[in-house]
Amino acid sequence: MAKLRARSDREPDPIRAAERDLRTATRLRRRRERREQRRFTVHTRRRRRYWLIAAGAVVALALFVAIGVLSPLMAVRDIRVTGASSVDAAKVKDALGRFDGVPLALVDDGEVHRVLADFPLIQRYAIERIPPGTLVVQVEERIPAITVAKGKKFETYDPAGVLVGTADKRPAGVPLATGAASSPGSPAFAASAKIVRDMPDALRKQLASVTASSGQDVRFTLTNGLEVLWGEATETQKKSAVLQALLTGLKGRSVQKIDVSAPNAPVYN
């Protein structure tokens, strides 16, 4: 009996073992919770740091934009007009003077358009803002193509039929239109103006007048009195080259008419 009781005393107590396992599990659980809490805290701090950096960048950008837009250092102090020839660049610059002192970034394109609309010779333009305070307006002028006699005045139109000027004398280098070619908006006018626009400058300067009854029978008279049957407004470059070659080759000969309506088979007499 004594031996049996001693052996029983050495057997583990299941209650104590369970309590020990519970304490171990509790320690492990708390250790995991602390690790998760530290991990979550690090993630939260990192995310907060990212948000603070982003917010700081937005604020800095807003301040930079505000300084760039509103600072007197970025206001218009120099206005330049380029590309003007027939248009009086000084008058255009004076008209744009209303933007003097306006922050460069706040110069309104629509307002610039309204200012330049008072100059009919300007066909298109481009605006360039050069920090800290230079406003550049590059203009492209309309090309006078046709002159029309109106009473004692002469009206000059561009190829689009836009009136670009009125004068007491016919402008040099712009042919005087007669017949249907003198009616802006007509097929004869459109064809005549397109041909004049596409001609080389050297040939255009020799034109005295143009006439047509339609868009297919355009005729020019040169300053030397020579009549040129052009035909329709096609192959202008080729016809121009043929006409220039004939004018050079026939110099000194008695020629009254040249027909280049079929440039591959020109006729003269």
Coordinates of C-alpha atoms in Angstrom, one line a residue:
M1 CA 0.0 0.0 0.0
A2 CA 2.8 2.4 0.8
K3 CA 4.5 1.7 -2.5
L4 CA 1.3 2.3 -4.4
R5 CA 0.6 5.6 -2.6
A6 CA 4.1 6.9 -3.3
R7 CA 3.7 6.1 -7.0
S8 CA 0.4 8.0 -7.0
D9 CA 2.1 11.0 -5.4
R10 CA 4.5 11.2 -8.3
E11 CA 1.7 11.3 -11.0
P12 CA 1.1 14.9 -12.4
D13 CA -1.8 16.9 -11.1
P14 CA -4.1 17.5 -14.1
I15 CA -5.6 20.7 -12.5
R16 CA -2.2 22.2 -12.0
A17 CA -1.1 21.3 -15.5
A18 CA -4.2 22.9 -17.0
E19 CA -3.6 26.1 -15.0
R20 CA 0.0 26.1 -16.2
D21 CA -1.1 25.7 -19.8
L22 CA -3.6 28.5 -19.3
R23 CA -1.0 30.8 -18.0
T24 CA 1.3 30.0 -20.9
A25 CA -1.4 30.6 -23.4
T26 CA -2.3 33.9 -21.7
R27 CA 1.3 35.0 -21.9
L28 CA 1.6 34.1 -25.6
R29 CA -1.7 35.8 -26.4
R30 CA -0.6 39.0 -24.6
R31 CA 2.7 38.9 -26.4
R32 CA 1.0 38.6 -29.8
E33 CA -1.4 41.4 -28.9
R34 CA 1.5 43.6 -28.0
R35 CA 3.3 42.8 -31.3
E36 CA 0.1 43.6 -33.2
Q37 CA -0.4 46.8 -31.3
R38 CA 3.2 47.9 -32.1
R39 CA 2.7 47.0 -35.7
F40 CA -0.6 48.9 -35.9
T41 CA 1.0 51.9 -34.2
V42 CA 3.9 51.9 -36.6
H43 CA 1.5 51.7 -39.6
T44 CA -0.6 54.5 -38.2
R45 CA 2.4 56.7 -37.6
R46 CA 3.7 56.0 -41.1
R47 CA 0.3 56.8 -42.7
R48 CA 0.0 60.0 -40.6
R49 CA 3.5 61.0 -41.7
Y50 CA 2.5 60.4 -45.4
W51 CA -0.6 62.5 -45.0
L52 CA 1.3 65.3 -43.3
I53 CA 3.9 65.3 -46.1
A54 CA 1.2 65.4 -48.8
A55 CA -0.7 68.1 -47.0
G56 CA 2.5 70.1 -46.7
A57 CA 3.2 69.7 -50.4
V58 CA -0.3 70.9 -51.3
V59 CA 0.1 73.9 -49.0
A60 CA 3.5 74.7 -50.5
L61 CA 2.1 74.4 -54.0
A62 CA -0.8 76.6 -53.2
L63 CA 1.5 79.2 -51.7
F64 CA 3.8 79.0 -54.8
V65 CA 0.8 79.4 -57.2
A66 CA -0.5 82.3 -55.1
I67 CA 2.8 84.1 -55.1
G68 CA 3.2 83.4 -58.8
V69 CA -0.2 84.7 -59.7
L70 CA -0.6 87.6 -57.3
S71 CA 2.9 88.8 -56.7
P72 CA 3.7 92.2 -58.3
L73 CA 7.0 90.5 -59.4
M74 CA 5.0 88.4 -61.8
A75 CA 2.9 91.3 -63.2
V76 CA 3.1 92.4 -66.9
R77 CA 5.7 95.1 -67.3
D78 CA 6.8 94.6 -70.9
I79 CA 4.4 94.1 -73.9
R80 CA 5.8 93.0 -77.3
V81 CA 4.1 92.7 -80.6
T82 CA 5.8 90.7 -83.3
G83 CA 5.0 89.8 -86.9
A84 CA 3.3 93.1 -87.7
S85 CA 4.0 94.7 -91.1
S86 CA 0.9 96.3 -92.5
V87 CA -0.6 96.6 -89.0
D88 CA 0.8 99.4 -86.8
A89 CA 2.6 97.5 -84.1
A90 CA 2.7 100.6 -81.9
K91 CA -1.1 101.0 -82.0
V92 CA -1.5 97.3 -81.2
K93 CA 0.9 97.7 -78.2
D94 CA -1.0 100.7 -77.0
A95 CA -4.3 98.8 -77.1
L96 CA -2.8 96.0 -75.1
G97 CA -1.6 98.5 -72.5
R98 CA -4.6 97.7 -70.4
F99 CA -2.8 94.6 -69.3
D100 CA 0.1 96.5 -67.9
G101 CA 0.4 95.6 -64.2
V102 CA -1.9 92.6 -64.5
P103 CA -0.5 89.4 -63.1
L104 CA 0.9 87.5 -66.0
A105 CA -1.1 84.3 -65.3
L106 CA -4.3 86.3 -65.1
V107 CA -4.1 87.9 -68.6
D108 CA -7.4 86.7 -70.1
D109 CA -7.1 85.3 -73.7
G110 CA -10.7 86.4 -74.4
E111 CA -9.9 90.0 -73.4
V112 CA -6.8 89.9 -75.7
H113 CA -9.1 88.6 -78.5
R114 CA -11.5 91.5 -78.0
V115 CA -8.6 94.0 -78.1
L116 CA -7.2 92.5 -81.4
A117 CA -10.6 92.4 -83.0
D118 CA -10.3 96.1 -83.6
F119 CA -7.5 95.4 -86.1
P120 CA -9.0 93.7 -89.2
L121 CA -5.6 93.1 -90.8
I122 CA -4.8 90.6 -88.0
Q123 CA -5.9 87.1 -89.2
R124 CA -4.7 85.1 -86.2
Y125 CA -2.4 85.5 -83.3
A126 CA -0.5 83.7 -80.5
I127 CA 0.0 84.7 -76.9
E128 CA 3.2 83.9 -75.1
R129 CA 3.8 84.6 -71.4
I130 CA 7.5 84.9 -70.4
P131 CA 8.1 85.2 -66.7
P132 CA 8.5 87.3 -64.8
G133 CA 6.6 90.0 -66.6
T134 CA 6.8 89.9 -70.4
L135 CA 3.7 89.4 -72.6
V136 CA 4.4 88.6 -76.2
V137 CA 1.6 88.7 -78.9
Q138 CA 2.7 87.3 -82.2
V139 CA 0.3 88.3 -85.1
E140 CA -0.2 86.9 -88.5
E141 CA -1.6 89.4 -90.9
R142 CA -4.2 88.9 -93.6
I143 CA -2.8 89.0 -97.1
P144 CA -4.6 91.5 -99.4
A145 CA -5.6 89.6 -102.5
I146 CA -8.2 91.5 -104.4
T147 CA -9.0 95.2 -104.8
V148 CA -12.6 96.3 -105.7
A149 CA -13.5 99.8 -106.8
K150 CA -16.3 101.3 -104.8
G151 CA -17.1 104.8 -106.2
K152 CA -14.0 106.8 -105.7
K153 CA -12.6 104.4 -103.1
F154 CA -10.8 101.1 -103.4
E155 CA -11.6 98.3 -101.0
T156 CA -9.1 95.6 -100.4
Y157 CA -10.1 92.0 -99.4
D158 CA -8.3 89.0 -98.3
P159 CA -8.9 85.5 -99.9
A160 CA -11.6 84.8 -97.3
G161 CA -13.5 87.9 -98.5
V162 CA -12.8 89.9 -95.4
L163 CA -12.4 93.7 -95.9
V164 CA -8.9 94.6 -94.8
G165 CA -8.7 98.2 -95.9
T166 CA -10.1 101.2 -97.8
A167 CA -8.0 103.7 -99.7
D168 CA -8.2 106.5 -102.2
K169 CA -5.8 104.9 -104.5
R170 CA -5.5 101.3 -105.6
P171 CA -2.9 99.5 -103.5
A172 CA 0.2 98.5 -105.4
G173 CA 0.6 94.8 -106.0
V174 CA -3.1 94.0 -105.5
P175 CA -5.0 93.3 -108.7
L176 CA -8.2 95.3 -109.4
A177 CA -11.1 92.9 -109.8
T178 CA -13.9 93.3 -112.5
G179 CA -16.9 91.3 -113.5
A180 CA -18.1 88.6 -111.1
A181 CA -14.6 88.5 -109.5
S182 CA -15.4 91.9 -107.8
S183 CA -18.2 90.3 -105.8
P184 CA -16.8 88.9 -102.5
G185 CA -18.5 85.6 -101.7
S186 CA -19.0 84.7 -105.4
P187 CA -17.2 81.6 -106.9
A188 CA -15.4 83.9 -109.3
F189 CA -14.0 86.0 -106.4
A190 CA -13.1 82.9 -104.4
A191 CA -11.2 81.4 -107.3
S192 CA -9.4 84.6 -108.2
A193 CA -8.4 85.4 -104.6
K194 CA -7.1 81.8 -104.1
I195 CA -4.9 82.0 -107.2
V196 CA -3.5 85.3 -106.1
R197 CA -2.8 84.0 -102.6
D198 CA -1.0 80.9 -103.9
M199 CA 1.1 82.7 -106.5
P200 CA 4.8 83.4 -105.9
D201 CA 5.4 87.0 -104.8
A202 CA 7.5 87.9 -107.9
L203 CA 4.5 87.0 -110.1
R204 CA 1.9 88.5 -107.9
K205 CA 3.6 91.9 -108.1
Q206 CA 3.1 91.9 -111.8
L207 CA -0.7 91.6 -111.6
A208 CA -2.7 94.7 -112.7
S209 CA -6.2 93.3 -112.8
V210 CA -8.3 90.1 -112.7
T211 CA -11.7 89.3 -114.2
A212 CA -13.9 86.2 -114.3
S213 CA -17.4 85.2 -114.9
S214 CA -17.1 82.0 -112.9
G215 CA -14.6 80.0 -111.0
Q216 CA -13.3 78.3 -114.2
D217 CA -12.3 81.2 -116.4
V218 CA -10.1 83.5 -114.4
R219 CA -8.1 86.0 -116.5
F220 CA -5.3 88.3 -115.4
T221 CA -3.8 91.4 -117.0
L222 CA -0.2 92.1 -116.2
T223 CA 1.3 95.5 -115.6
N224 CA 2.9 95.3 -119.1
G225 CA -0.5 94.8 -120.7
L226 CA -0.1 91.1 -121.3
E227 CA -3.3 89.1 -120.9
V228 CA -3.1 85.7 -119.1
L229 CA -5.9 83.1 -119.3
W230 CA -5.5 81.1 -116.1
G231 CA -8.7 79.0 -116.0
E232 CA -9.7 77.5 -112.7
A233 CA -7.9 77.7 -109.3
T234 CA -5.9 74.4 -109.7
E235 CA -2.2 73.7 -110.2
T236 CA -1.3 77.2 -109.3
Q237 CA 2.3 76.5 -108.6
K238 CA 2.7 74.6 -111.9
K239 CA 0.9 77.3 -113.9
S240 CA 3.0 80.0 -112.2
A241 CA 6.3 78.2 -113.1
V242 CA 5.1 77.8 -116.7
L243 CA 4.1 81.5 -117.0
Q244 CA 7.3 82.7 -115.5
A245 CA 9.3 80.6 -117.9
L246 CA 7.3 81.9 -120.8
L247 CA 7.7 85.5 -119.7
T248 CA 11.4 85.0 -119.6
G249 CA 11.6 83.1 -122.9
L250 CA 9.3 85.5 -124.8
K251 CA 10.9 88.7 -123.6
G252 CA 11.3 91.1 -126.5
R253 CA 8.8 89.3 -128.6
S254 CA 5.3 90.7 -129.6
V255 CA 3.0 88.6 -127.5
Q256 CA -0.5 89.7 -126.4
K257 CA -1.9 86.6 -124.7
I258 CA -0.7 83.6 -122.9
D259 CA -2.9 80.6 -122.0
V260 CA -1.7 78.5 -119.1
S261 CA -5.1 76.9 -118.3
A262 CA -3.6 73.7 -119.5
P263 CA 0.0 74.0 -118.1
N264 CA 1.2 71.0 -119.9
A265 CA 0.3 72.6 -123.3
P266 CA 0.5 76.4 -122.9
V267 CA -0.4 78.6 -125.8
Y268 CA 0.6 82.2 -126.6
N269 CA 0.0 84.6 -129.5

